Amino acid sequence: VRANRFVSELKNLDPAQTNVPVVGGHAGKTIVPLISKANPSVSFDQAALEKLVHRIQFGGDEVVQAKAGAGSATLSMAYAGARWAVSVLKAMNGAKGIVECSFVESNVTDAAFFSTPIQFNKDGMEKNLGLPSGLSGYEKDLINAAVPELKASIKKGIEFATK
């Protein structure tokens, strides 16, 4: 949701009609927006792209700073969760072609869990579509940087859950 909003603002697009797949994880550099796969297609020079990606990755910090430490970006997370749930419910009610990036158990990378585009149907997750082909070198580098941090977070989460 954040990636869609920030890209749409920079390109004067309708955020409701903008889709930027975000893969990886949910915190900092594990958040990898695939700007090259945005729909509608957009482009940025490298400096603007790096600034945009950083803002997407650390946008939650922006909210905390704006609230002077008295809050977080929970409304954004709630909206994203609600949007995801509505999409899954549509698929479970028979809608076809429902795809949402989702953090699932995966063998797409070395991380045991990884967010990628997932196709849903009436039974839930139909297919992990994996990473799209034709990613930019910059996006591949972002994914490679995200995986070690994501693996460490997953390990901590599993250790906590199994105590």
Coordinates of C-alpha atoms in Angstrom, one line a residue:
V1 CA 0.0 0.0 0.0
R2 CA 2.8 2.4 0.9
A3 CA 4.7 1.7 -2.3
N4 CA 1.5 2.3 -4.4
R5 CA 0.9 5.6 -2.6
F6 CA 4.5 6.9 -2.9
V7 CA 4.8 5.9 -6.6
S8 CA 1.4 7.4 -7.5
E9 CA 2.3 10.6 -5.8
L10 CA 5.6 11.0 -7.7
K11 CA 4.0 10.0 -11.1
N12 CA 0.6 11.8 -10.6
L13 CA -1.3 8.5 -10.7
D14 CA -4.4 7.2 -8.8
P15 CA -3.1 5.1 -5.9
A16 CA -6.1 2.9 -6.1
Q17 CA -5.1 2.0 -9.7
T18 CA -1.4 1.7 -9.0
N19 CA 0.1 -1.7 -8.1
V20 CA 3.8 -2.1 -7.0
P21 CA 4.6 -5.6 -6.0
V22 CA 6.5 -5.7 -2.7
V23 CA 8.5 -8.9 -1.9
G24 CA 10.7 -10.0 1.0
G25 CA 9.7 -9.1 4.5
H26 CA 8.0 -6.4 6.5
A27 CA 10.8 -4.4 8.1
G28 CA 13.4 -2.0 6.8
K29 CA 15.6 -3.4 4.1
T30 CA 13.7 -6.6 4.0
I31 CA 10.9 -4.6 2.2
V32 CA 11.7 -4.8 -1.5
P33 CA 9.5 -2.9 -3.8
L34 CA 9.7 -4.1 -7.4
I35 CA 9.3 -0.7 -9.2
S36 CA 10.2 -2.3 -12.5
K37 CA 7.0 -4.4 -12.2
A38 CA 4.7 -1.5 -11.3
N39 CA 1.4 -1.3 -13.1
P40 CA 1.1 1.1 -14.7
S41 CA 4.7 1.0 -15.7
V42 CA 6.9 3.8 -14.3
S43 CA 10.5 4.7 -14.4
F44 CA 12.9 6.8 -12.3
D45 CA 16.5 7.8 -12.6
Q46 CA 18.8 5.9 -10.2
A47 CA 19.0 8.6 -7.6
A48 CA 15.2 9.1 -7.5
L49 CA 14.7 5.3 -7.4
E50 CA 17.1 4.9 -4.5
K51 CA 15.4 7.7 -2.5
L52 CA 11.9 6.2 -3.3
V53 CA 13.0 2.7 -2.2
H54 CA 14.4 4.0 1.0
R55 CA 11.2 5.9 1.7
I56 CA 9.1 2.8 1.0
Q57 CA 11.4 0.7 3.2
F58 CA 11.5 3.1 6.1
G59 CA 8.1 5.0 5.7
G60 CA 6.9 3.7 9.1
D61 CA 9.7 5.7 10.7
E62 CA 8.4 8.8 8.9
V63 CA 5.1 8.3 10.7
V64 CA 6.7 7.8 14.1
Q65 CA 8.8 11.0 13.6
A66 CA 5.7 13.0 12.4
K67 CA 3.9 11.8 15.6
A68 CA 7.0 12.8 17.7
G69 CA 7.3 9.2 18.9
A70 CA 3.7 9.1 20.2
G71 CA 2.4 6.6 17.6
S72 CA 3.2 4.3 14.7
A73 CA 2.0 3.4 11.2
T74 CA -0.7 1.0 12.5
L75 CA -3.4 2.5 10.3
S76 CA -1.4 1.8 7.2
M77 CA -0.8 -1.8 8.4
A78 CA -4.5 -2.3 9.2
Y79 CA -5.5 -1.0 5.8
A80 CA -3.0 -3.3 4.0
G81 CA -4.3 -6.2 6.1
A82 CA -7.9 -5.4 5.3
R83 CA -7.2 -5.0 1.6
W84 CA -5.4 -8.4 1.6
A85 CA -8.3 -10.1 3.5
V86 CA -10.9 -8.6 1.1
S87 CA -8.9 -10.0 -1.9
V88 CA -8.7 -13.5 -0.3
L89 CA -12.4 -13.4 0.5
K90 CA -13.1 -12.5 -3.2
A91 CA -11.1 -15.5 -4.3
M92 CA -12.8 -17.8 -1.9
N93 CA -16.1 -16.5 -3.3
G94 CA -15.0 -17.6 -6.8
A95 CA -13.3 -14.5 -8.2
K96 CA -10.5 -15.5 -10.6
G97 CA -7.0 -14.0 -11.0
I98 CA -6.7 -12.7 -7.4
V99 CA -3.1 -12.1 -6.6
E100 CA -1.6 -10.4 -3.5
C101 CA 1.9 -10.4 -2.2
S102 CA 1.9 -12.6 0.9
F103 CA 4.6 -13.7 3.4
V104 CA 4.5 -17.5 3.2
E105 CA 6.7 -20.5 3.7
S106 CA 8.8 -20.5 0.5
N107 CA 11.7 -21.9 -1.3
V108 CA 12.0 -18.9 -3.6
T109 CA 15.1 -17.7 -1.7
D110 CA 17.3 -19.1 1.1
A111 CA 14.8 -17.6 3.6
A112 CA 12.3 -20.1 4.9
F113 CA 9.5 -17.5 4.5
F114 CA 9.4 -14.8 1.9
S115 CA 6.7 -12.5 0.5
T116 CA 6.0 -13.0 -3.2
P117 CA 2.9 -12.7 -5.4
I118 CA 0.5 -15.4 -4.4
Q119 CA -2.5 -16.5 -6.5
F120 CA -5.6 -17.3 -4.5
N121 CA -8.7 -19.4 -5.3
K122 CA -11.7 -20.7 -3.4
D123 CA -9.5 -22.9 -1.3
G124 CA -7.0 -20.2 -0.3
M125 CA -3.5 -20.2 -1.7
E126 CA -3.5 -21.7 -5.1
K127 CA 0.0 -20.9 -6.3
N128 CA 3.2 -19.1 -5.3
L129 CA 4.0 -17.1 -8.4
G130 CA 7.6 -16.6 -7.1
L131 CA 9.7 -13.7 -8.1
P132 CA 8.8 -12.1 -11.5
S133 CA 11.2 -12.5 -14.3
G134 CA 13.1 -9.6 -15.6
L135 CA 14.0 -7.9 -12.3
S136 CA 16.5 -5.1 -12.5
G137 CA 20.0 -5.6 -11.2
Y138 CA 19.2 -3.1 -8.5
E139 CA 16.1 -5.1 -7.4
K140 CA 18.2 -8.3 -7.3
D141 CA 20.7 -6.6 -5.1
L142 CA 18.0 -5.4 -2.8
I143 CA 16.7 -9.0 -2.5
N144 CA 20.2 -10.4 -1.9
A145 CA 20.6 -7.8 0.9
A146 CA 17.2 -8.5 2.4
V147 CA 17.6 -12.3 2.7
P148 CA 20.2 -12.5 5.5
E149 CA 18.3 -10.0 7.7
L150 CA 15.1 -11.9 7.0
K151 CA 16.6 -15.2 7.9
A152 CA 17.8 -13.8 11.2
S153 CA 14.3 -12.4 12.0
I154 CA 12.7 -15.7 11.0
K155 CA 15.1 -17.6 13.3
K156 CA 14.2 -15.3 16.2
G157 CA 10.5 -15.7 15.5
I158 CA 10.7 -19.5 15.4
E159 CA 12.7 -19.6 18.6
F160 CA 10.2 -17.4 20.3
A161 CA 7.2 -19.4 19.0
T162 CA 8.7 -22.7 20.1
K163 CA 9.6 -21.7 23.7

